[in-house]
Amino acid sequence: MHVNPIQSVEIATEEQMQQFGLKLAANLQIGDLIILEGSLGAGKTRLAQSIGKGLLVKNQITSPTFVIAKNYLGRTPFIHADAYRLLDSPTGGLQDLDLDTENSVTVVEWGKNFAKQLNDQYLLISISIIDELRRELKVSSVGERWKSFNL
């Protein structure tokens, strides 16, 4: 699959990160897959929390690092997964978790290596740390669903 760059956004505050996530969530529909990439502490979980908030998830969204995936209810079902512990796994991936991604909005941290197992169309957001507060978000798409997408 070809990765198509969409846009690059500089985020200067946590509030701007939340606004980005809320705006993104307003454009999501059941079956959508969002892949979040970036180093530890870049803001992947914070962005996933903001997306969940935008999807009207009432429960507190916490990092799924140790359980790998958590399911929530909002205006759509919402799956928040963290594939970090699977990166070095020789045997398994996210497909082994029986995630209902076709009937949910799914956000996967560290999921670039597993995206094609879940959906052949997805939005990839790479988060780079500029300094203590500022981040650069590079948004790219794979597949027809995201071809004309723009925030």
Coordinates of C-alpha atoms in Angstrom, one line a residue:
M1 CA 0.0 0.0 0.0
H2 CA 1.1 3.5 -0.8
V3 CA 1.4 6.0 2.1
N4 CA 0.1 9.5 1.0
P5 CA 1.2 12.5 3.1
I6 CA -1.7 14.7 4.0
Q7 CA -0.4 17.4 6.3
S8 CA 2.0 18.4 9.0
V9 CA 0.8 20.2 12.1
E10 CA 2.7 21.8 14.9
I11 CA 1.1 21.4 18.3
A12 CA 2.4 23.8 21.0
T13 CA 0.2 22.8 24.0
E14 CA -1.7 19.9 25.5
E15 CA -4.9 21.9 24.8
Q16 CA -4.0 22.0 21.1
M17 CA -3.4 18.3 21.1
Q18 CA -6.8 17.8 22.6
Q19 CA -8.4 20.0 20.0
F20 CA -6.7 18.1 17.2
G21 CA -8.0 14.8 18.6
L22 CA -11.5 16.2 19.0
K23 CA -11.5 17.5 15.4
L24 CA -10.2 14.2 14.1
A25 CA -12.9 12.3 16.1
A26 CA -15.7 14.4 14.5
N27 CA -14.6 12.9 11.1
L28 CA -14.4 9.3 12.2
Q29 CA -16.8 6.5 11.5
I30 CA -17.2 2.9 12.4
G31 CA -14.5 0.8 10.8
D32 CA -11.9 3.5 10.8
L33 CA -8.3 2.7 11.9
I34 CA -5.9 5.3 13.2
I35 CA -2.2 4.3 13.7
L36 CA -0.2 6.5 16.1
E37 CA 3.6 6.4 16.0
G38 CA 6.2 8.3 18.0
S39 CA 8.8 7.8 20.7
L40 CA 7.9 7.3 24.4
G41 CA 6.4 10.4 25.8
A42 CA 5.5 11.9 22.4
G43 CA 1.8 12.2 23.2
K44 CA 0.3 9.1 21.6
T45 CA -1.9 8.2 24.6
R46 CA -2.9 11.8 25.1
L47 CA -4.0 12.0 21.4
A48 CA -5.9 8.7 21.8
Q49 CA -7.7 10.0 24.9
S50 CA -8.7 13.1 23.0
I51 CA -10.1 11.0 20.1
G52 CA -12.0 9.0 22.7
K53 CA -13.4 12.1 24.3
G54 CA -14.5 13.3 20.8
L55 CA -16.3 10.0 20.4
L56 CA -18.2 10.7 23.6
V57 CA -16.5 8.0 25.6
K58 CA -17.5 8.5 29.2
N59 CA -15.0 6.3 31.0
Q60 CA -11.5 7.4 31.7
I61 CA -9.2 6.3 28.8
T62 CA -6.0 4.9 30.1
S63 CA -2.9 3.5 28.5
P64 CA -3.5 -0.1 27.3
T65 CA 0.3 -1.0 27.4
F66 CA 0.0 -4.0 29.7
V67 CA -3.4 -5.3 28.6
I68 CA -2.7 -4.4 24.9
A69 CA -6.3 -3.4 24.0
K70 CA -9.2 -1.8 25.8
N71 CA -12.8 -1.4 24.6
Y72 CA -15.0 1.6 25.3
L73 CA -18.5 2.7 24.4
G74 CA -19.2 6.2 23.0
R75 CA -21.1 7.4 20.0
T76 CA -19.4 4.4 18.3
P77 CA -17.6 1.5 20.0
F78 CA -13.9 2.6 20.5
I79 CA -10.9 0.3 20.7
H80 CA -7.6 1.8 22.1
A81 CA -4.7 -0.6 21.6
D82 CA -1.0 -0.4 22.3
A83 CA 1.2 -2.8 20.2
Y84 CA 4.5 -1.9 21.9
R85 CA 4.8 -5.2 23.7
L86 CA 4.1 -7.0 20.4
L87 CA 6.9 -5.4 18.4
D88 CA 9.4 -8.1 19.2
S89 CA 6.9 -10.9 19.3
P90 CA 7.9 -13.7 16.9
T91 CA 4.5 -15.3 17.0
G92 CA 1.6 -13.0 17.4
G93 CA 0.1 -9.7 16.5
L94 CA -3.0 -7.7 17.0
Q95 CA -5.1 -10.1 14.8
D96 CA -4.7 -12.7 17.6
L97 CA -6.7 -10.5 20.0
D98 CA -10.0 -10.9 18.3
L99 CA -10.6 -7.1 18.1
D100 CA -13.9 -6.1 16.4
T101 CA -12.3 -3.4 14.3
E102 CA -15.0 -3.6 11.6
N103 CA -17.6 -2.4 14.1
S104 CA -15.5 0.1 16.0
V105 CA -13.2 3.1 15.6
T106 CA -9.8 1.7 16.5
V107 CA -6.7 3.7 17.6
V108 CA -3.4 1.7 17.8
E109 CA -0.3 3.1 19.4
W110 CA 2.9 1.6 17.9
G111 CA 0.8 -0.1 15.3
K112 CA 2.5 0.6 12.0
N113 CA 3.8 -2.9 11.7
F114 CA 0.3 -4.4 12.4
A115 CA -1.9 -2.0 10.4
K116 CA -2.4 -4.2 7.4
Q117 CA -3.5 -7.1 9.6
L118 CA -6.4 -4.9 10.8
N119 CA -7.5 -2.8 7.8
D120 CA -6.1 -2.0 4.3
Q121 CA -7.1 1.6 4.8
Y122 CA -5.9 3.7 7.7
L123 CA -4.7 7.1 8.9
L124 CA -1.1 7.2 10.1
I125 CA -0.1 10.0 12.6
S126 CA 3.6 10.2 13.4
I127 CA 4.3 12.4 16.4
S128 CA 7.8 13.9 16.8
I129 CA 9.0 15.7 19.9
I130 CA 10.2 19.3 19.1
D131 CA 10.8 20.3 22.7
E132 CA 9.2 19.8 26.1
L133 CA 5.8 21.0 25.0
R134 CA 5.8 21.2 21.2
R135 CA 5.1 18.3 18.9
E136 CA 5.0 17.9 15.2
L137 CA 2.2 15.6 13.8
K138 CA 2.7 14.2 10.3
V139 CA -0.6 12.9 9.0
S140 CA -0.5 10.4 6.2
S141 CA -3.1 8.1 4.7
V142 CA -3.3 4.6 3.2
G143 CA -6.3 3.7 1.0
E144 CA -9.3 5.3 -0.6
R145 CA -11.2 6.1 2.6
W146 CA -8.6 8.8 3.5
K147 CA -7.8 10.0 0.0
S148 CA -9.4 13.4 0.3
F149 CA -9.2 13.7 4.0
N150 CA -8.0 16.9 5.5
L151 CA -8.2 18.5 9.0

